[in-house]
Tab-separated table of C-alpha atoms in Angstrom:
chain	number	residue	atom	x	y	z
A	24	MET	CA	-78.587	-58.287	-9.969
A	25	PRO	CA	-76.455	-57.132	-12.940
A	26	MET	CA	-78.128	-56.718	-16.300
A	27	SER	CA	-77.436	-59.447	-18.843
A	28	ILE	CA	-74.732	-58.676	-21.413
A	29	LYS	CA	-77.347	-58.886	-24.182
A	30	ASN	CA	-79.529	-56.228	-22.566
A	31	ALA	CA	-76.511	-54.066	-21.725
A	32	ILE	CA	-75.432	-54.065	-25.369
A	33	LEU	CA	-79.000	-53.353	-26.480
A	34	LEU	CA	-79.244	-50.383	-24.100
A	35	PHE	CA	-75.937	-48.943	-25.322
A	36	VAL	CA	-76.817	-49.384	-29.001
A	37	VAL	CA	-80.241	-47.759	-28.589
A	38	VAL	CA	-78.959	-44.674	-26.744
A	39	ALA	CA	-76.026	-44.353	-29.174
A	40	ILE	CA	-78.380	-44.399	-32.167
A	41	CYS	CA	-80.759	-41.905	-30.535
A	42	ALA	CA	-77.872	-39.558	-29.715
A	43	ALA	CA	-76.590	-39.780	-33.292
A	44	PHE	CA	-80.079	-39.088	-34.673
A	45	SER	CA	-80.480	-36.130	-32.321
A	46	MET	CA	-77.147	-34.669	-33.422
A	47	ARG	CA	-78.089	-35.278	-37.046
A	48	MET	CA	-81.107	-32.991	-36.635
A	49	PHE	CA	-78.823	-30.148	-35.573
A	50	GLN	CA	-76.401	-30.930	-38.381
A	51	GLY	CA	-79.315	-30.525	-40.783
A	52	LEU	CA	-79.704	-26.933	-39.578
A	53	ASP	CA	-76.059	-26.330	-40.416
A	54	GLU	CA	-76.519	-27.735	-43.904
A	55	MET	CA	-79.520	-25.441	-44.406
A	56	MET	CA	-77.358	-22.414	-43.596
A	57	GLY	CA	-74.301	-23.380	-45.625
A	58	ASP	CA	-72.051	-20.336	-46.135
A	59	GLN	CA	-74.692	-17.948	-44.874
A	60	TYR	CA	-75.707	-16.264	-41.649
A	61	TRP	CA	-79.119	-16.562	-40.092
A	62	VAL	CA	-79.988	-12.937	-39.385
A	63	VAL	CA	-82.975	-11.539	-37.509
A	64	ASP	CA	-85.712	-10.460	-39.906
A	65	THR	CA	-86.735	-7.157	-38.332
A	66	THR	CA	-89.510	-6.610	-40.875
A	67	GLN	CA	-91.735	-9.152	-39.121
A	68	GLY	CA	-93.430	-9.018	-35.763
A	69	ASP	CA	-92.191	-7.092	-32.747
A	70	HIS	CA	-88.607	-6.316	-33.704
A	71	GLY	CA	-88.367	-9.632	-35.493
A	72	TRP	CA	-89.193	-11.787	-32.461
A	73	TYR	CA	-92.236	-13.870	-31.608
A	74	ALA	CA	-93.269	-16.484	-29.007
A	75	MET	CA	-93.050	-13.922	-26.173
A	76	GLY	CA	-89.902	-12.514	-27.692
A	77	LEU	CA	-87.996	-15.779	-27.355
A	78	LEU	CA	-87.739	-17.067	-30.906
A	79	PRO	CA	-86.722	-14.826	-33.813
A	80	HIS	CA	-88.000	-14.509	-37.331
A	81	VAL	CA	-84.809	-15.257	-39.251
A	82	LYS	CA	-83.683	-15.243	-42.839
A	83	THR	CA	-80.476	-16.387	-44.506
A	84	VAL	CA	-78.102	-13.825	-45.981
A	85	ALA	CA	-74.730	-14.499	-47.586
A	86	LYS	CA	-71.834	-13.891	-45.203
A	87	ASP	CA	-70.006	-11.470	-47.483
A	88	VAL	CA	-73.162	-9.338	-47.755
A	89	VAL	CA	-73.588	-9.273	-43.969
A	90	LYS	CA	-69.937	-8.444	-43.365
A	91	ALA	CA	-69.995	-5.648	-45.932
A	92	ALA	CA	-73.144	-4.116	-44.398
A	93	ASN	CA	-71.935	-4.427	-40.810
A	94	THR	CA	-68.505	-2.910	-41.443
A	95	ASP	CA	-69.499	0.154	-43.460
A	96	ALA	CA	-70.093	3.576	-41.945
A	97	ASP	CA	-73.888	3.392	-42.237
A	98	LYS	CA	-75.146	1.634	-39.091
A	99	SER	CA	-78.779	1.767	-40.167
A	100	ASN	CA	-78.336	-1.174	-42.562
A	101	ASP	CA	-76.555	-3.470	-40.091
A	102	TYR	CA	-77.772	-7.053	-39.710
A	103	GLU	CA	-78.361	-8.714	-36.330
A	104	ILE	CA	-76.621	-12.075	-36.661
A	105	TYR	CA	-78.458	-14.946	-34.978
A	106	ALA	CA	-76.391	-17.988	-35.977
A	107	GLN	CA	-74.102	-19.492	-38.581
A	108	ALA	CA	-73.132	-22.973	-39.713
A	109	GLY	CA	-71.408	-24.785	-36.870
A	110	ASP	CA	-73.444	-23.181	-34.121
A	111	PHE	CA	-75.871	-26.098	-33.947
A	112	ALA	CA	-74.032	-29.297	-34.855
A	113	GLY	CA	-70.574	-28.704	-33.470
A	114	ASN	CA	-68.818	-30.889	-36.034
A	115	SER	CA	-65.431	-29.496	-35.040
A	116	VAL	CA	-65.888	-30.934	-31.534
A	117	TYR	CA	-68.274	-33.748	-32.395
A	118	GLY	CA	-66.954	-36.064	-29.683
A	119	ILE	CA	-67.913	-33.529	-27.015
A	120	CYS	CA	-71.276	-32.583	-28.520
A	121	TYR	CA	-72.202	-36.253	-28.958
A	122	GLY	CA	-71.488	-37.107	-25.329
A	123	ILE	CA	-74.178	-34.870	-23.830
A	124	PRO	CA	-77.169	-36.383	-25.691
A	125	LEU	CA	-75.663	-39.809	-25.023
A	126	ILE	CA	-75.960	-39.167	-21.275
A	127	MET	CA	-79.426	-37.674	-21.704
A	128	TYR	CA	-80.827	-40.665	-23.562
A	129	LEU	CA	-79.194	-43.086	-21.122
A	130	ILE	CA	-80.999	-41.382	-18.229
A	131	TRP	CA	-84.280	-41.246	-20.150
A	132	PHE	CA	-84.237	-44.887	-21.219
A	133	ALA	CA	-82.512	-46.658	-18.332
A	134	PHE	CA	-83.547	-44.705	-15.256
A	135	ILE	CA	-86.975	-43.377	-16.237
A	136	LEU	CA	-88.386	-45.963	-18.663
A	137	GLY	CA	-86.459	-48.878	-17.154
A	138	PHE	CA	-85.391	-50.057	-20.617
A	139	PRO	CA	-84.672	-52.779	-21.626
A	140	ASP	CA	-85.496	-55.202	-18.808
A	141	ARG	CA	-87.501	-53.163	-16.285
A	142	VAL	CA	-90.285	-51.644	-18.371
A	143	ASP	CA	-93.400	-51.769	-16.194
A	144	PRO	CA	-96.509	-51.790	-18.463
A	145	TYR	CA	-98.597	-50.286	-15.649
A	146	LEU	CA	-96.249	-47.336	-15.128
A	147	LEU	CA	-95.201	-46.926	-18.771
A	148	PRO	CA	-97.888	-44.352	-19.756
A	149	ARG	CA	-96.993	-41.976	-16.919
A	150	LYS	CA	-93.276	-42.488	-17.589
A	151	ILE	CA	-93.785	-41.551	-21.246
A	152	PHE	CA	-95.807	-38.523	-20.117
A	153	THR	CA	-92.928	-37.541	-17.826
A	154	LEU	CA	-90.509	-37.674	-20.762
A	155	ALA	CA	-92.872	-35.552	-22.862
A	156	VAL	CA	-92.968	-32.926	-20.100
A	157	ILE	CA	-89.163	-33.049	-19.785
A	158	THR	CA	-88.820	-32.482	-23.548
A	159	CYS	CA	-91.191	-29.498	-23.508
A	160	CYS	CA	-89.432	-27.983	-20.476
A	161	SER	CA	-86.057	-28.428	-22.173
A	162	ILE	CA	-87.221	-26.646	-25.325
A	163	VAL	CA	-88.717	-23.710	-23.410
A	164	VAL	CA	-85.625	-23.319	-21.231
A	165	ASN	CA	-83.376	-23.318	-24.279
A	166	LEU	CA	-85.458	-20.683	-26.030
A	167	PHE	CA	-84.767	-18.469	-23.010
A	168	LEU	CA	-81.060	-19.389	-23.055
A	169	MET	CA	-80.705	-18.699	-26.771
A	170	ARG	CA	-82.531	-15.380	-26.391
A	171	ILE	CA	-80.234	-14.356	-23.536
A	172	THR	CA	-77.192	-15.440	-25.534
A	173	ALA	CA	-78.362	-13.388	-28.497
A	174	ASP	CA	-78.631	-10.317	-26.262
A	175	PHE	CA	-75.026	-10.772	-25.144
A	176	ALA	CA	-73.733	-11.203	-28.701
A	177	THR	CA	-72.859	-7.533	-29.071
A	178	ASP	CA	-70.026	-7.996	-31.558
A	179	PRO	CA	-71.702	-7.842	-35.007
A	180	MET	CA	-69.338	-10.511	-36.333
A	181	SER	CA	-69.680	-12.785	-33.313
A	182	ARG	CA	-71.245	-16.215	-33.321
A	183	ILE	CA	-73.891	-16.958	-30.746
A	184	ALA	CA	-72.339	-20.363	-30.124
A	185	ASN	CA	-68.617	-19.824	-30.561
A	186	VAL	CA	-67.313	-22.540	-28.244
A	187	ALA	CA	-68.339	-26.127	-27.636
A	188	GLY	CA	-70.040	-25.403	-24.323
A	189	ASN	CA	-72.482	-22.987	-25.954
A	190	HIS	CA	-73.700	-25.050	-28.893
A	191	ALA	CA	-77.476	-25.086	-29.108
A	192	SER	CA	-77.364	-28.872	-29.228
A	193	LEU	CA	-75.421	-28.961	-25.967
A	194	LEU	CA	-77.823	-26.546	-24.335
A	195	PHE	CA	-80.862	-28.592	-25.283
A	196	HIS	CA	-79.427	-31.882	-24.083
A	197	ASN	CA	-78.026	-30.380	-20.879
A	198	ALA	CA	-81.503	-29.124	-20.040
A	199	GLY	CA	-82.871	-32.591	-20.870
A	200	ILE	CA	-80.472	-34.171	-18.394
A	201	TRP	CA	-81.273	-31.625	-15.690
A	202	PHE	CA	-85.030	-32.046	-15.966
A	203	ALA	CA	-84.733	-35.838	-16.188
A	204	ILE	CA	-82.797	-35.946	-12.916
A	205	LEU	CA	-85.237	-33.504	-11.308
A	206	PHE	CA	-88.365	-35.408	-12.340
A	207	SER	CA	-86.765	-38.727	-11.414
A	208	ALA	CA	-85.855	-37.384	-7.964
A	209	LEU	CA	-89.411	-36.147	-7.495
A	210	GLY	CA	-90.712	-39.589	-8.396
A	211	THR	CA	-93.245	-38.166	-10.852
A	212	HIS	CA	-93.020	-41.223	-13.100
A	213	ALA	CA	-93.498	-43.872	-10.401
A	214	HIS	CA	-96.209	-42.831	-7.964
A	215	SER	CA	-97.613	-45.639	-5.878
A	216	ALA	CA	-100.860	-45.871	-3.948
A	217	GLN	CA	-98.893	-47.414	-1.085
A	218	GLU	CA	-97.013	-44.344	0.103
A	219	THR	CA	-94.695	-44.881	3.068
A	220	SER	CA	-94.336	-42.418	5.919
A	221	ALA	CA	-91.271	-40.196	6.040
A	222	PRO	CA	-88.464	-41.402	8.328
A	223	ASP	CA	-88.008	-39.734	11.687
A	224	SER	CA	-85.062	-37.405	11.178
A	225	ARG	CA	-84.337	-37.406	14.907
A	226	GLN	CA	-83.113	-40.984	14.548
A	227	TRP	CA	-80.668	-40.231	11.737
A	228	GLN	CA	-76.975	-40.786	12.378
A	229	THR	CA	-75.147	-38.476	10.023
A	230	GLN	CA	-71.775	-39.089	8.428
A	231	ALA	CA	-71.626	-35.510	7.197
A	232	ASN	CA	-68.088	-34.793	8.405
A	233	GLU	CA	-66.585	-37.660	6.440
A	234	LYS	CA	-68.725	-36.912	3.412
A	235	PHE	CA	-67.788	-33.242	3.353
A	236	SER	CA	-64.091	-33.900	3.881
A	237	TRP	CA	-63.846	-36.314	0.960
A	238	MET	CA	-66.080	-34.151	-1.229
A	239	PHE	CA	-63.779	-31.178	-0.751
A	240	ILE	CA	-60.711	-33.366	-1.317
A	241	LEU	CA	-62.159	-34.486	-4.659
A	242	LEU	CA	-63.189	-30.925	-5.554
A	243	GLY	CA	-59.673	-29.765	-4.729
A	244	ALA	CA	-58.206	-32.516	-6.897
A	245	VAL	CA	-60.340	-31.638	-9.933
A	246	THR	CA	-59.588	-27.938	-9.387
A	247	VAL	CA	-55.851	-28.614	-9.576
A	248	LEU	CA	-56.452	-30.894	-12.559
A	249	GLU	CA	-58.468	-28.222	-14.373
A	250	LEU	CA	-55.764	-25.606	-13.750
A	251	PHE	CA	-53.191	-28.006	-15.180
A	252	LEU	CA	-55.368	-28.732	-18.220
A	253	VAL	CA	-56.058	-25.054	-18.942
A	254	LYS	CA	-52.389	-24.090	-18.568
A	255	GLY	CA	-51.453	-26.932	-20.906
A	256	LYS	CA	-54.057	-25.809	-23.494
A	257	LEU	CA	-55.894	-29.090	-22.950
A	258	ALA	CA	-59.169	-27.365	-22.014
A	259	LEU	CA	-61.319	-24.474	-23.169
A	260	PRO	CA	-59.768	-21.102	-22.260
A	261	ASP	CA	-63.042	-20.240	-20.518
A	262	ALA	CA	-62.503	-22.797	-17.767
A	263	ALA	CA	-65.976	-22.363	-16.268
A	264	VAL	CA	-67.548	-24.751	-18.782
A	265	ASP	CA	-64.982	-27.492	-18.232
A	266	TYR	CA	-64.839	-27.016	-14.480
A	267	SER	CA	-68.616	-27.201	-14.087
A	268	VAL	CA	-68.645	-30.654	-15.699
A	269	TRP	CA	-65.848	-31.853	-13.403
A	270	ILE	CA	-67.878	-30.669	-10.395
A	271	ILE	CA	-70.867	-32.619	-11.707
A	272	TRP	CA	-68.613	-35.676	-12.036
A	273	VAL	CA	-67.538	-35.350	-8.375
A	274	VAL	CA	-71.152	-35.177	-7.168
A	275	ILE	CA	-72.287	-38.143	-9.285
A	276	PHE	CA	-69.159	-40.141	-8.375
A	277	MET	CA	-69.868	-39.812	-4.660
A	278	ARG	CA	-73.517	-40.722	-5.203
A	279	MET	CA	-72.626	-43.768	-7.308
A	280	PHE	CA	-69.601	-45.147	-5.485
A	281	GLY	CA	-69.840	-43.846	-1.946
A	282	PHE	CA	-68.225	-40.967	-0.102
A	283	SER	CA	-64.843	-42.371	0.941
A	284	PRO	CA	-62.129	-44.733	-0.373
A	285	LYS	CA	-63.315	-47.560	1.903
A	286	TYR	CA	-66.388	-47.784	-0.350
A	287	TRP	CA	-64.609	-47.093	-3.643
A	288	VAL	CA	-62.245	-50.062	-3.301
A	289	LYS	CA	-65.236	-52.415	-3.121
A	290	ARG	CA	-66.640	-51.220	-6.429
A	291	GLY	CA	-63.909	-52.314	-8.801
A	292	ARG	CA	-66.269	-53.346	-11.610
A	293	GLY	CA	-67.973	-49.964	-11.776
A	294	LEU	CA	-64.692	-48.075	-11.625
A	295	ALA	CA	-63.230	-50.303	-14.342
A	296	ILE	CA	-66.232	-49.670	-16.609
A	297	MET	CA	-65.885	-45.910	-16.043
A	298	PHE	CA	-62.149	-45.647	-16.753
A	299	VAL	CA	-61.834	-48.288	-19.474
A	300	GLY	CA	-64.999	-47.099	-21.219
A	301	THR	CA	-63.703	-43.508	-21.244
A	302	ALA	CA	-60.319	-44.562	-22.629
A	303	LEU	CA	-61.922	-46.617	-25.399
A	304	THR	CA	-64.284	-43.746	-26.242
A	305	LEU	CA	-61.372	-41.341	-26.682
A	306	VAL	CA	-59.692	-43.802	-29.027
A	307	ALA	CA	-62.941	-44.348	-30.960
A	308	PHE	CA	-63.508	-40.628	-31.566
A	309	TYR	CA	-59.848	-40.132	-32.504
A	310	PHE	CA	-60.195	-42.680	-35.292
A	311	LEU	CA	-63.665	-41.383	-36.226
A	312	GLU	CA	-62.168	-37.979	-36.966
A	313	ARG	CA	-59.396	-39.508	-39.048
A	314	PHE	CA	-61.974	-41.609	-40.922
A	315	THR	CA	-64.598	-38.923	-41.597
A	316	GLY	CA	-62.393	-35.865	-41.835
A	317	ASN	CA	-65.182	-33.544	-40.651
A	318	LEU	CA	-66.419	-34.934	-37.311
A	319	GLY	CA	-63.891	-33.626	-34.825
A	320	ALA	CA	-62.887	-35.590	-31.747
A	321	GLY	CA	-62.230	-32.470	-29.660
A	322	PHE	CA	-58.586	-33.393	-29.019
A	323	ALA	CA	-55.542	-34.183	-31.180
A	324	SER	CA	-57.751	-32.606	-33.832
A	325	PRO	CA	-56.598	-31.488	-37.291
A	326	ILE	CA	-59.904	-29.609	-37.572
A	327	LEU	CA	-59.232	-27.574	-34.431
A	328	ALA	CA	-55.593	-27.125	-35.431
A	329	LYS	CA	-56.678	-25.660	-38.765
A	330	ALA	CA	-59.327	-23.408	-37.227
A	331	LEU	CA	-57.574	-22.261	-34.025
A	332	GLY	CA	-53.896	-23.097	-34.486
A	333	VAL	CA	-51.851	-26.172	-33.644
A	334	GLU	CA	-51.454	-25.076	-30.028
A	335	ASN	CA	-55.244	-25.369	-29.570
A	336	GLN	CA	-55.785	-28.786	-31.152
A	337	ASN	CA	-56.411	-30.366	-27.723
A	338	ILE	CA	-58.735	-27.801	-26.125
A	339	GLY	CA	-61.595	-30.310	-25.973
A	340	LEU	CA	-59.708	-33.026	-24.058
A	341	SER	CA	-60.869	-31.927	-20.598
A	342	LEU	CA	-64.552	-31.905	-21.602
A	343	MET	CA	-64.195	-35.190	-23.465
A	344	ILE	CA	-62.767	-36.964	-20.416
A	345	SER	CA	-65.221	-35.512	-17.873
A	346	ILE	CA	-68.306	-36.070	-20.053
A	347	TYR	CA	-67.481	-39.696	-20.830
A	348	LEU	CA	-66.452	-40.443	-17.247
A	349	ILE	CA	-69.987	-39.379	-16.333
A	350	PHE	CA	-71.567	-41.419	-19.151
A	351	TRP	CA	-69.744	-44.668	-18.332
A	352	MET	CA	-70.320	-44.147	-14.619
A	353	GLU	CA	-74.051	-43.768	-15.299
A	354	PHE	CA	-73.916	-46.739	-17.668
A	355	SER	CA	-72.379	-48.970	-14.997
A	356	ALA	CA	-75.256	-47.991	-12.708
A	357	ALA	CA	-77.828	-48.563	-15.478
A	358	ILE	CA	-76.610	-52.140	-15.985
A	359	ARG	CA	-76.340	-52.555	-12.204
A	360	MET	CA	-72.601	-53.211	-12.063
A	361	ASN	CA	-71.554	-50.191	-9.994
A	362	GLY	CA	-72.074	-51.840	-6.604
A	363	PRO	CA	-69.720	-54.085	-4.633
A	364	ALA	CA	-69.291	-57.591	-5.997
A	365	LYS	CA	-71.219	-60.070	-3.881
A	366	LYS	CA	-69.329	-63.183	-2.903
A	367	ALA	CA	-71.159	-66.450	-2.746
A	368	VAL	CA	-71.783	-67.537	0.841
A	369	GLU	CA	-70.970	-71.147	1.565
A	370	GLN	CA	-73.800	-73.026	3.225
A	371	LYS	CA	-73.082	-75.598	5.893
A	372	HIS	CA	-74.838	-78.921	5.490
């Protein structure tokens, strides 16, 4: 049964506020740095790193001082740059960076906690524990990712997070989504004493051929689309980031709406929510950028045009579309409007 409009609005408002608060934490790191680099403080610990070598001791140094030291002939006084303003908040592509935590919180609240209308008091403690474990796993994974990224940042003037797909905020929330899906699939938050026996696989009737054929058709379609978007400078030049999200969309789409058009045509409400919601989101972030002047939409962006040239003002469009297609598709499932509409059956008297 579909969720009531009141609860659907409540769910959306709560996850939107949580995503904004989460992004605000990363923006605070940017404000702390200002016009400075965070550089590794090699005077502390084992080469300036602690927590098993994952997290650095850092200090802030003015950018002009770092650039002067790193470009002179004496290499002994070079600084190891860890991050700079923009690496954590992603204000220039805010619409993209905001979308990832939005999906994460939707999964956490709707599919794990059952918020707002399916919160089981009996299961709530273990569900909250599951979320706590997911958060800890996400943080640990991202410490590894940031350490690896730092090792690859060989250019002394390079930023660790120089494109939208590598922002620390995106990394954290991507890991949150991954672990949430994993723990949900494992059923760690909803164990029951009444376990059922596994089905007899010998009785399964597979539809693998049809599933695989339509999966590869969709993958082929998004591959052609991604090539078109990259050639038209409507996607990040490093297409791997954009393309990976489109692949995720294909997998989730087939899970949500079925594996062939004969199922898709019966799910008009869910498809409408996905496409209309995405279109409205693009419009909302477009006007948000014009209103704030510093929170970039990721497309048609004066901020990107100023930073990267007018020809690159739309490089975030591909990620924007794919991320919000996923969010609104998940949202339609969360409010239970992604299935086929059930027609009332007339009863004979």
